[in-house]
């Protein structure tokens, strides 16, 4: 049996599907000629996935750890069966097949930029160094990368935890910047509203919007301490408080902050933000959904029901150069770095 | 209590949400000054909703009819609690409030172009003229339109059933044409692949793609009799057979038909087509998801996992002028009309 660039050869069940859609992957450590094996150091669980596990087990760290171990053992990958989401990992390149196109060498410390939902993974330490509280999971074991994977070497000048946290959400600033530039290229300096502006993907998206030429940036946060934190980071021209699940309240808050927005970026991982995002966006504007809690039908029917002529984008986690761009924003924007470091200290 | 243009005043529970998100609407027949009351003649259930009901009740027409009546009675609107989707309706304008901006008059025969998921509705005939088989539901009762609703007068030269079926999916050809024109404006005549090309939204999307300047149109269908039907309608340059839930097979079929596609339009209402759509689209291309069975996370994570730099659009059912454009395609493209008429004959 020969290998396949997207990993079809590692799918056990059901037969013939892509690795992400698979119930179970083959996580054996022996590599095919175009594969790479990584010695895992740390997993970074997707926020929606960790939240679901934490809620399901009432915050009991031991039970959460057991649940993660059971998922990886059963599926050969870390894909939460409820949320469908995964996360990413950091490790050291252990072995590189002679036909691998990824450009890494044994000993390189790397982060995988493809999701854990399609990455063959085996954990060998029982996650004994993780207390089950928080999304960053120290782990020993191995993971496999296919020919068509994406992997980034970790910068020497940054803590690995910091790089990992940035790379985990690096699709958001890259796509936000691309969309802002499309407006600028047409001669429009857009007003950009970021819902969940004090979070990781949110703060990077605010920095990217300004960097790419937004006329005005608005950061929406749900609670007072987040608004103080975002104001201190100076990443948004205006910071406003609103519950994004309340469309009427959100639209009023964005309006008062200088909206409606030409571009709305949804970065909060709670369900029910679709209608508010649409209602607070100008006619002809664009909504970019990055939250994995987004409901496709709520977005589609919401815009139709509001007779809203807006372009709605599914936030694609991959844009060429996304990791480098996010790391550049972290290095050059003190406010971004502050927010990331304080969030990491809390995790 | 005063009325609100998007219908907040008709929401019973939970308080403060938009009508579409509401568990229950107030469907009383008395209108506010900016509302319109329609005497209902016919509902057209959303395909995903009808399919779910038909499967849940094993195709038992009496049970399906009972389920629809129960939903409308409990919710004050026809919104399937499992799929979250609704449909649309046809009726005759019964009363117009003095402040309504909709431009209709009593006696006009109209179709509502906002979803049933947010339209206050009461059914008064027990759906006695419907056998529960098929999505077109003869009904007596009333529906309410808000100030910010969309409503279209039915053309005199077409059967109401035909206009209704066209208007139900009119967002798809309008958005497809807009995206194709964006490519053409940049000097690129795109290859357009429509998954589910023999269906209603699919055939209109194929006609729209050609009309807007596609270099080549590809219609993908799952079974032989659909491919014969689509070939006879002459709406696609190439018709190919593939199961859209099988990404590897779909990508191979599109490739062989002249792909990969610059623009892929997903019009089949079955789950699991996201990865195939992404895999069969060229780098830098666009996927437009119109199926309500689309999973947001499957699309987002699928593109990331395949390292696919594609733009993914949530198919917005509202584009200005969409109903008129779809009716124009029906009038001018004999193949579209043939497909619609033969589908209606089957329903």
XYZ file of C-alpha atoms in Angstrom:
694
model
C 0.000 0.000 0.000
C 1.447 3.371 -0.999
C 0.998 6.644 0.851
C -1.214 9.550 -0.165
C -0.378 13.271 0.216
C -3.527 14.020 2.223
C -3.197 10.899 4.364
C -5.801 8.537 2.945
C -3.473 5.627 3.723
C -3.804 6.287 7.487
C -7.600 6.070 7.571
C -8.901 2.923 9.269
C -12.661 3.627 9.418
C -14.715 4.465 7.500
C -12.768 3.442 4.430
C -12.073 6.009 1.691
C -12.766 9.195 3.665
C -10.287 11.983 4.359
C -8.425 11.770 7.695
C -10.481 14.573 9.255
C -13.758 12.782 8.537
C -12.409 9.482 9.816
C -13.709 7.815 12.924
C -10.311 6.236 13.483
C -6.787 6.796 12.159
C -3.775 4.508 12.117
C -1.290 6.188 14.480
C 1.542 3.671 14.184
C 4.989 5.260 14.598
C 6.563 3.752 11.459
C 6.483 6.365 8.670
C 5.834 6.128 4.934
C 8.526 7.694 2.675
C 6.699 11.076 2.397
C 5.785 11.378 6.089
C 7.345 13.063 9.112
C 7.154 11.840 12.708
C 7.085 14.396 15.514
C 7.965 13.715 19.144
C 5.116 15.543 20.882
C 5.818 18.030 23.681
C 2.514 19.859 24.043
C -1.037 19.867 22.709
C -3.100 23.053 22.495
C -6.753 22.053 22.591
C -9.272 24.042 20.582
C -11.189 26.433 22.846
C -14.641 25.104 21.942
C -13.460 21.527 22.507
C -11.919 22.260 25.905
C -14.980 24.218 26.982
C -17.269 21.325 26.059
C -15.129 18.839 27.988
C -14.868 21.161 30.995
C -18.634 21.602 31.057
C -19.366 17.913 30.492
C -17.167 16.923 33.457
C -18.019 19.863 35.695
C -14.446 21.143 35.647
C -13.065 17.899 37.186
C -9.478 17.884 35.868
C -8.925 14.160 36.367
C -12.083 13.317 34.427
C -11.195 15.768 31.650
C -7.747 14.202 31.327
C -9.269 10.746 31.203
C -11.676 11.913 28.482
C -8.843 13.261 26.318
C -6.850 10.053 26.735
C -9.904 7.980 25.818
C -10.578 10.040 22.687
C -6.984 9.748 21.460
C -6.846 6.038 22.231
C -10.156 5.331 20.471
C -9.702 7.580 17.439
C -5.939 7.715 16.874
C -6.308 11.534 16.882
C -7.543 14.285 19.217
C -10.904 15.196 17.734
C -13.674 16.005 20.209
C -16.648 13.912 19.033
C -19.144 16.547 20.241
C -17.620 19.742 18.837
C -15.785 18.089 15.952
C -12.792 20.303 16.687
C -9.222 19.551 17.688
C -6.365 21.981 18.208
C -2.667 21.872 17.362
C 0.613 20.650 18.816
C 4.274 21.463 19.380
C 7.088 18.982 19.240
C 10.486 18.102 17.872
C 11.001 16.478 14.490
C 12.019 12.896 15.139
C 12.236 11.291 11.689
C 11.794 12.633 8.152
C 10.936 10.326 5.278
C 13.205 10.637 2.218
C 10.316 11.892 0.053
C 8.846 14.443 2.476
C 8.418 17.923 0.923
C 7.977 19.728 4.259
C 11.535 21.057 4.561
C 12.176 20.107 8.170
C 15.042 18.161 9.727
C 15.351 15.965 12.817
C 15.785 18.171 15.886
C 13.729 21.112 14.574
C 11.207 22.362 17.105
C 7.959 22.847 15.202
C 4.259 23.565 15.527
C 1.767 21.742 13.333
C -0.567 24.123 11.551
C -2.976 21.476 10.415
C -5.647 20.533 12.893
C -5.348 17.735 15.423
C -8.615 16.493 13.906
C -6.643 14.890 11.068
C -3.254 14.247 12.674
C -2.423 10.665 13.694
C -1.491 10.870 17.389
C -0.483 8.486 20.124
C 0.043 9.540 23.753
C 2.494 7.476 25.827
C 2.695 9.240 29.208
C -0.924 9.123 30.320
C -0.783 12.945 30.311
C 0.714 12.678 33.793
C 2.060 16.231 33.640
C -1.352 17.793 32.927
C -3.887 18.567 35.616
C -6.779 18.701 33.138
C -7.323 22.408 33.757
C -6.578 24.636 30.787
C -6.175 24.048 27.088
C -2.362 23.702 27.039
C -1.550 20.045 27.554
C 2.027 18.846 28.222
C 2.252 15.428 26.587
C 4.681 12.752 25.458
C 3.989 10.640 22.416
C 4.182 10.951 18.662
C 2.288 12.527 15.786
C 2.493 12.005 12.023
C 2.536 14.648 9.279
C 1.601 13.875 5.684
C 3.152 15.332 2.538
C 0.402 17.970 2.291
C 0.615 19.146 5.899
C 1.640 22.572 7.156
C 4.293 22.905 9.789
C 6.136 25.970 11.115
C 9.493 26.120 12.868
C 9.188 27.869 16.218
C 11.002 31.213 16.430
C 14.073 31.186 18.673
C 13.261 34.561 20.224
C 9.845 33.606 21.632
C 8.658 31.201 24.276
C 7.213 28.086 22.604
C 3.925 28.541 24.497
C 3.610 32.031 23.091
C 4.350 30.969 19.516
C 1.930 28.076 19.825
C -0.877 30.292 21.074
C -0.292 32.727 18.212
C -0.048 30.085 15.511
C -3.214 28.394 16.761
C -5.262 31.394 15.630
C -3.044 32.725 12.856
C -5.658 32.227 10.140
C -7.821 34.998 11.595
C -5.428 37.952 11.249
C -4.268 36.771 7.817
C -7.787 36.536 6.398
C -8.892 39.767 8.109
C -5.945 41.602 6.545
C -6.730 40.118 3.134
C -10.366 41.246 3.269
C -9.440 44.728 4.522
C -6.944 45.058 1.657
C -9.649 44.096 -0.851
C -11.682 47.087 0.369
C -8.631 49.388 0.365
C -7.796 48.298 -3.186
C -11.270 49.458 -4.221
C -10.652 52.834 -2.579
C -12.668 52.156 0.589
C -11.052 52.404 4.004
C -13.345 50.119 5.965
C -14.704 50.328 9.483
C -13.827 46.985 11.098
C -15.625 45.584 14.131
C -14.134 42.586 15.924
C -16.527 40.701 18.190
C -14.446 39.232 20.970
C -11.685 41.761 20.391
C -9.815 41.040 23.629
C -9.272 37.364 22.878
C -6.384 35.798 21.016
C -7.786 35.692 17.501
C -9.679 38.916 18.216
C -6.677 40.977 19.294
C -4.618 39.722 16.354
C -7.504 40.514 13.997
C -7.761 44.072 15.356
C -4.021 44.574 14.867
C -4.248 43.100 11.361
C -7.199 45.329 10.420
C -5.350 48.468 11.447
C -2.135 47.269 9.802
C -3.980 46.570 6.532
C -5.561 50.025 6.362
C -8.877 50.093 8.240
C -10.336 53.578 8.728
C -11.494 52.676 12.224
C -11.382 49.592 14.403
C -14.008 48.670 16.982
C -13.451 45.985 19.606
C -16.560 44.438 21.132
C -16.210 42.647 24.473
C -18.803 41.170 26.836
C -17.591 42.337 30.249
C -15.999 45.345 31.924
C -12.618 43.789 32.765
C -12.132 42.761 29.136
C -12.918 46.265 27.956
C -10.336 47.687 30.349
C -7.790 45.169 29.181
C -8.438 45.869 25.493
C -8.421 49.632 26.045
C -5.059 49.332 27.792
C -3.658 47.360 24.855
C -4.663 50.234 22.526
C -5.467 47.891 19.644
C -8.916 49.329 18.846
C -9.974 52.904 18.173
C -13.106 52.254 20.211
C -13.899 49.540 22.719
C -17.557 48.801 23.406
C -19.397 46.483 25.768
C -22.142 44.253 24.358
C -23.483 40.721 24.577
C -22.902 39.440 21.039
C -25.772 36.955 21.416
C -28.182 39.882 21.646
C -28.444 41.193 18.064
C -30.352 44.307 18.986
C -27.924 45.312 21.735
C -24.880 44.492 19.595
C -26.083 46.539 16.641
C -26.755 49.498 18.930
C -23.280 49.252 20.495
C -21.504 49.073 17.124
C -23.585 51.968 15.807
C -22.619 54.103 18.762
C -18.944 53.184 18.339
C -18.872 54.556 14.791
C -20.577 51.717 12.907
C -22.233 50.009 11.226
C -19.148 48.004 10.304
C -18.025 47.418 6.742
C -16.283 44.288 7.980
C -17.340 42.331 11.066
C -15.005 39.643 12.399
C -16.575 37.107 14.771
C -13.988 35.712 17.190
C -16.004 34.636 20.231
C -16.501 30.919 20.713
C -20.071 31.071 22.021
C -23.115 30.056 19.961
C -25.711 32.541 18.785
C -23.654 35.469 17.487
C -24.683 35.146 13.815
C -27.680 37.463 13.763
C -25.948 40.197 15.725
C -22.971 40.077 13.394
C -25.258 40.471 10.379
C -27.425 43.167 11.949
C -24.399 45.280 12.910
C -22.830 45.125 9.420
C -23.534 47.717 6.729
C -25.302 46.865 3.474
C -22.650 45.573 1.072
C -20.384 44.676 3.971
C -18.612 41.450 4.938
C -18.880 39.164 7.958
C -16.005 36.758 8.645
C -16.939 33.942 11.001
C -13.956 32.467 12.843
C -15.830 30.951 15.766
C -16.245 27.181 15.578
C -19.531 27.724 17.414
C -20.969 29.345 14.277
C -24.147 27.758 12.935
C -24.248 27.687 9.147
C -28.033 27.758 8.973
C -28.330 30.549 11.560
C -25.994 32.690 9.456
C -27.632 31.916 6.113
C -31.208 32.244 7.316
C -30.370 35.200 9.536
C -29.074 37.297 6.677
C -32.024 36.318 4.509
C -34.502 37.052 7.272
C -32.997 40.476 7.864
C -32.919 41.186 4.108
C -29.214 41.878 4.620
C -27.019 42.070 1.530
C -23.770 41.064 3.234
C -20.996 38.697 2.155
C -20.462 35.981 4.767
C -17.166 34.119 4.870
C -16.363 30.830 6.563
C -13.093 31.623 8.337
C -10.547 29.416 6.608
C -7.718 28.610 8.999
C -5.245 28.503 6.133
C -3.935 31.517 4.267
C -0.418 31.281 2.807
C 2.082 32.980 5.116
C -0.376 33.149 7.979
C 1.992 31.968 10.728
C 4.756 34.387 9.784
C 2.281 37.273 9.564
C 0.821 36.575 13.008
C 4.288 36.279 14.559
C 5.218 39.601 12.932
C 2.139 41.257 14.506
C 3.110 39.811 17.884
C 6.634 41.188 17.562
C 5.615 44.649 16.352
C 2.423 45.325 18.337
C 3.119 45.624 22.026
C -0.601 45.442 22.810
C -0.944 42.060 21.137
C 1.981 40.662 23.059
C 0.648 42.015 26.345
C -2.742 40.394 25.802
C -1.251 37.056 24.793
C 1.145 36.978 27.710
C -1.527 37.864 30.227
C -3.897 35.237 28.758
C -1.180 32.596 28.877
C -0.491 33.465 32.506
C -4.161 32.790 33.263
C -4.434 29.480 31.414
C -46.188 48.619 22.705
C -45.018 49.856 19.303
C -43.937 47.711 16.373
C -40.374 47.106 15.191
C -39.219 46.815 11.547
C -37.614 43.399 12.072
C -40.515 42.083 14.146
C -39.209 42.193 17.708
C -42.730 43.060 18.898
C -44.014 39.625 17.769
C -41.510 37.615 19.805
C -43.053 35.837 22.793
C -40.133 33.689 24.021
C -37.310 34.159 24.686
C -37.689 37.883 25.186
C -35.511 40.298 23.174
C -34.351 37.910 20.443
C -34.992 38.308 16.722
C -38.046 36.461 15.346
C -35.929 33.782 13.678
C -34.217 32.875 16.949
C -37.497 32.851 18.849
C -38.972 29.714 20.291
C -42.439 31.179 19.858
C -43.967 34.057 17.906
C -47.239 35.910 18.383
C -49.276 35.004 15.284
C -52.414 36.988 16.095
C -54.199 38.254 12.961
C -54.545 41.895 14.062
C -51.768 43.932 12.419
C -49.587 46.795 13.643
C -49.525 49.935 11.438
C -46.381 48.871 9.509
C -47.398 45.222 8.994
C -49.122 43.290 6.215
C -51.400 40.266 6.665
C -51.414 37.576 3.990
C -54.170 35.032 3.446
C -52.086 31.880 2.968
C -52.676 29.606 -0.027
C -49.606 27.394 -0.023
C -46.440 26.667 1.981
C -43.262 25.442 0.330
C -41.246 23.579 2.955
C -37.461 23.780 2.896
C -35.989 20.615 1.355
C -33.819 19.732 4.368
C -36.775 20.241 6.708
C -39.136 18.075 4.680
C -36.516 15.371 4.310
C -35.939 15.272 8.068
C -39.659 15.000 8.754
C -40.137 12.344 6.094
C -37.290 10.293 7.545
C -38.410 10.785 11.151
C -41.906 9.514 10.314
C -40.892 6.862 7.807
C -42.723 8.637 4.976
C -46.114 8.363 6.752
C -48.017 11.311 5.268
C -50.556 11.586 8.050
C -47.840 11.690 10.697
C -45.817 14.256 8.711
C -48.904 16.470 8.404
C -49.562 16.162 12.128
C -45.923 17.116 12.846
C -46.149 20.265 10.714
C -49.413 21.293 12.382
C -47.902 20.719 15.816
C -44.828 22.800 15.004
C -46.879 25.739 13.717
C -49.279 25.557 16.654
C -46.468 25.414 19.226
C -44.125 27.989 17.666
C -46.416 30.399 15.821
C -44.198 29.786 12.752
C -43.050 26.867 10.571
C -39.486 26.281 11.737
C -38.347 22.680 11.938
C -36.768 22.349 15.399
C -34.257 19.755 14.165
C -32.964 21.391 10.978
C -33.705 24.969 12.037
C -35.017 25.668 8.537
C -38.405 26.734 7.236
C -39.404 27.504 3.668
C -41.633 30.149 2.094
C -45.283 30.742 1.241
C -47.693 32.080 -1.358
C -50.893 33.915 -0.613
C -53.041 36.925 -1.276
C -52.568 40.236 0.494
C -55.457 40.605 2.914
C -54.740 43.806 4.832
C -51.992 46.443 4.579
C -51.166 48.699 7.518
C -51.092 52.430 6.715
C -47.347 52.648 7.487
C -46.188 49.536 5.581
C -43.321 50.253 3.135
C -43.731 46.996 1.176
C -45.686 48.446 -1.755
C -48.390 45.811 -1.955
C -52.176 46.193 -2.014
C -55.048 43.969 -0.892
C -55.740 41.369 -3.556
C -52.125 41.096 -4.794
C -50.966 37.495 -5.110
C -47.500 37.368 -3.561
C -44.700 35.106 -2.408
C -42.819 35.877 0.781
C -39.067 35.916 0.254
C -38.191 35.929 3.919
C -38.030 32.555 5.551
C -40.925 30.867 7.297
C -38.536 30.590 10.247
C -39.351 34.178 11.183
C -42.852 34.652 9.753
C -45.780 34.602 12.188
C -48.133 31.925 10.866
C -51.445 30.380 11.855
C -53.039 27.454 10.005
C -56.841 27.185 10.158
C -57.741 24.241 7.922
C -55.822 21.423 9.581
C -53.924 21.083 6.269
C -56.840 18.938 5.085
C -55.871 19.381 1.430
C -52.323 18.054 1.932
C -51.462 14.365 2.011
C -48.146 14.961 3.774
C -46.167 13.758 0.763
C -44.057 16.415 -0.894
C -42.836 19.843 0.109
C -45.656 21.896 -1.455
C -48.385 22.260 1.150
C -51.833 23.680 0.281
C -52.951 25.563 3.389
C -55.484 28.069 4.697
C -54.596 30.519 7.399
C -52.711 33.779 7.741
C -49.148 35.066 7.899
C -47.706 38.417 8.956
C -45.029 40.486 7.206
C -42.993 43.135 9.021
C -41.766 46.452 7.619
C -38.358 44.938 6.774
C -39.697 41.869 4.973
C -39.247 40.976 1.314
C -42.225 40.063 -0.793
C -42.587 39.548 -4.555
C -45.724 39.779 -6.658
C -46.243 36.584 -8.616
C -45.867 36.967 -12.390
C -49.127 36.663 -14.340
C -47.574 34.542 -17.085
C -46.390 31.687 -14.862
C -48.130 29.103 -12.739
C -47.910 30.141 -9.061
C -46.331 26.771 -8.184
C -43.586 27.389 -10.715
C -42.877 30.940 -9.495
C -42.848 29.754 -5.910
C -40.376 26.985 -6.625
C -38.095 29.419 -8.438
C -38.283 32.137 -5.815
C -37.586 29.640 -3.049
C -34.040 29.178 -4.358
C -33.509 32.526 -6.066
C -30.606 33.526 -3.812
C -28.390 30.838 -5.359
C -28.346 32.037 -8.999
C -28.058 35.684 -7.924
C -25.027 35.078 -5.714
C -23.443 32.680 -8.218
C -23.761 35.322 -10.934
C -22.281 37.970 -8.652
C -19.237 35.834 -7.819
C -18.699 34.852 -11.467
C -18.830 38.545 -12.449
C -16.210 39.369 -9.818
C -13.852 36.934 -11.576
C -14.772 38.251 -15.031
C -14.146 41.818 -13.843
C -10.620 40.746 -12.906
C -10.110 39.287 -16.385
C -10.632 35.644 -15.415
C -13.330 33.564 -17.070
C -13.902 30.977 -14.362
C -14.593 27.262 -14.525
C -17.749 26.749 -12.442
C -18.727 23.410 -10.936
C -22.219 23.011 -9.490
C -22.659 20.073 -7.128
C -26.259 18.980 -7.426
C -26.571 20.602 -10.839
C -29.854 18.934 -11.786
C -31.772 20.267 -8.787
C -33.658 23.533 -8.547
C -30.982 25.785 -7.081
C -28.356 23.820 -9.015
C -29.907 24.230 -12.460
C -30.533 27.933 -11.871
C -26.942 28.332 -10.666
C -25.600 26.634 -13.787
C -27.700 28.934 -15.979
C -26.552 31.955 -13.966
C -22.880 30.962 -14.208
C -23.059 30.683 -17.985
C -25.094 33.890 -18.250
C -22.533 35.776 -16.116
C -19.556 34.686 -18.225
C -18.152 31.374 -16.999
C -15.567 29.793 -19.306
C -16.976 26.340 -18.631
C -19.750 24.928 -16.490
C -19.688 21.483 -14.900
C -22.769 19.862 -13.396
C -22.171 17.126 -10.833
C -24.996 14.697 -10.131
C -25.131 11.520 -8.039
C -27.073 9.135 -10.273
C -27.457 8.204 -13.927
C -31.043 9.416 -14.449
C -30.100 12.860 -13.128
C -27.148 13.050 -15.480
C -29.394 12.188 -18.422
C -31.887 14.798 -17.345
C -29.239 17.503 -16.906
C -27.575 16.625 -20.211
C -30.946 16.918 -21.961
C -31.479 20.358 -20.426
C -28.120 21.473 -21.915
C -27.348 23.764 -18.977
C -23.814 22.476 -18.340
C -20.882 22.087 -20.710
C -20.063 18.812 -18.986
C -22.162 16.580 -16.782
C -20.347 14.184 -14.465
C -21.442 11.491 -12.031
C -19.987 11.528 -8.508
C -20.994 11.047 -4.904
C -20.294 14.496 -3.428
C -19.792 12.970 0.032
C -16.695 11.191 -1.284
C -14.052 13.928 -1.592
C -11.569 11.796 -3.462
C -14.104 10.617 -6.038
C -15.589 14.102 -6.450
C -12.211 15.749 -7.019
C -11.351 13.116 -9.630
C -14.673 13.624 -11.445
C -14.323 17.422 -11.532
C -10.725 17.120 -12.701
C -11.765 14.873 -15.552
C -14.578 17.248 -16.520
C -12.165 20.128 -17.040
C -11.515 21.179 -13.448
C -10.394 21.927 -10.840
C -13.127 24.527 -10.506
C -12.438 28.201 -9.890
C -15.894 28.412 -8.350
C -17.708 25.476 -6.748
C -21.385 25.880 -5.890
C -22.793 23.345 -3.409
C -26.518 22.807 -3.976
C -27.173 19.309 -2.635
C -28.986 19.074 0.665
C -27.091 16.109 2.070
C -24.479 16.367 4.824
C -20.797 15.729 4.233
C -20.063 17.565 0.978
C -17.701 20.166 2.462
C -14.388 18.401 2.000
C -15.146 17.320 -1.548
C -16.113 20.857 -2.472
C -12.819 22.167 -1.103
C -10.693 19.403 -2.610
C -12.180 19.919 -6.094
C -11.622 23.712 -6.077
C -8.447 25.312 -7.404
C -6.042 27.260 -5.184
C -7.356 30.811 -4.946
C -10.851 29.640 -5.878
C -14.234 30.114 -4.209
C -16.732 27.676 -2.719
C -20.321 28.869 -2.240
C -22.314 26.716 0.172
C -26.066 26.883 -0.408
C -26.998 23.605 1.243
C -28.575 23.979 4.681
C -26.926 20.656 5.492
C -23.530 22.386 5.434
C -21.472 22.050 8.613
C -19.552 25.207 9.450
C -16.805 23.379 11.308
C -16.433 20.715 8.610
C -15.901 23.470 6.027
C -13.494 25.534 8.147
C -11.439 22.616 9.413
C -11.580 20.820 6.067
C -9.982 23.691 4.195
C -7.352 24.108 6.898
C -6.624 20.394 6.983
C -6.180 20.282 3.225
C -4.010 23.424 3.297
C -6.474 24.834 0.769
C -6.364 28.567 0.093
C -9.990 28.915 -0.993
C -12.613 31.541 -0.164
C -15.698 29.920 1.367
C -19.006 31.770 1.287
C -22.113 31.135 3.351
C -24.848 31.246 0.722
C -26.907 34.289 1.641
C -30.483 33.827 0.473
C -30.839 37.550 -0.112
C -29.247 39.458 -2.972
C -31.092 42.552 -4.241
C -33.090 41.712 -7.360
C -32.726 37.976 -6.817
C -36.350 37.021 -7.506
C -36.557 38.983 -10.744
C -33.223 37.542 -11.926
C -34.277 33.952 -11.260
C -37.612 34.467 -13.022
C -35.721 35.944 -15.988
C -33.523 32.830 -16.159
C -36.618 30.644 -16.064
C -38.201 32.582 -18.904
C -35.084 32.684 -21.115
C -33.505 29.274 -20.470
C -35.673 26.478 -21.778
C -33.579 23.896 -19.927
C -34.257 25.519 -16.563
C -37.979 25.581 -17.197
C -37.990 21.953 -18.321
C -36.196 20.836 -15.156
C -38.458 22.848 -12.881
C -41.612 21.641 -14.556
C -40.540 18.028 -14.458
C -39.533 18.335 -10.774
C -42.849 19.933 -9.915
C -44.685 17.140 -11.685
C -42.860 14.663 -9.412
C -43.475 16.495 -6.137
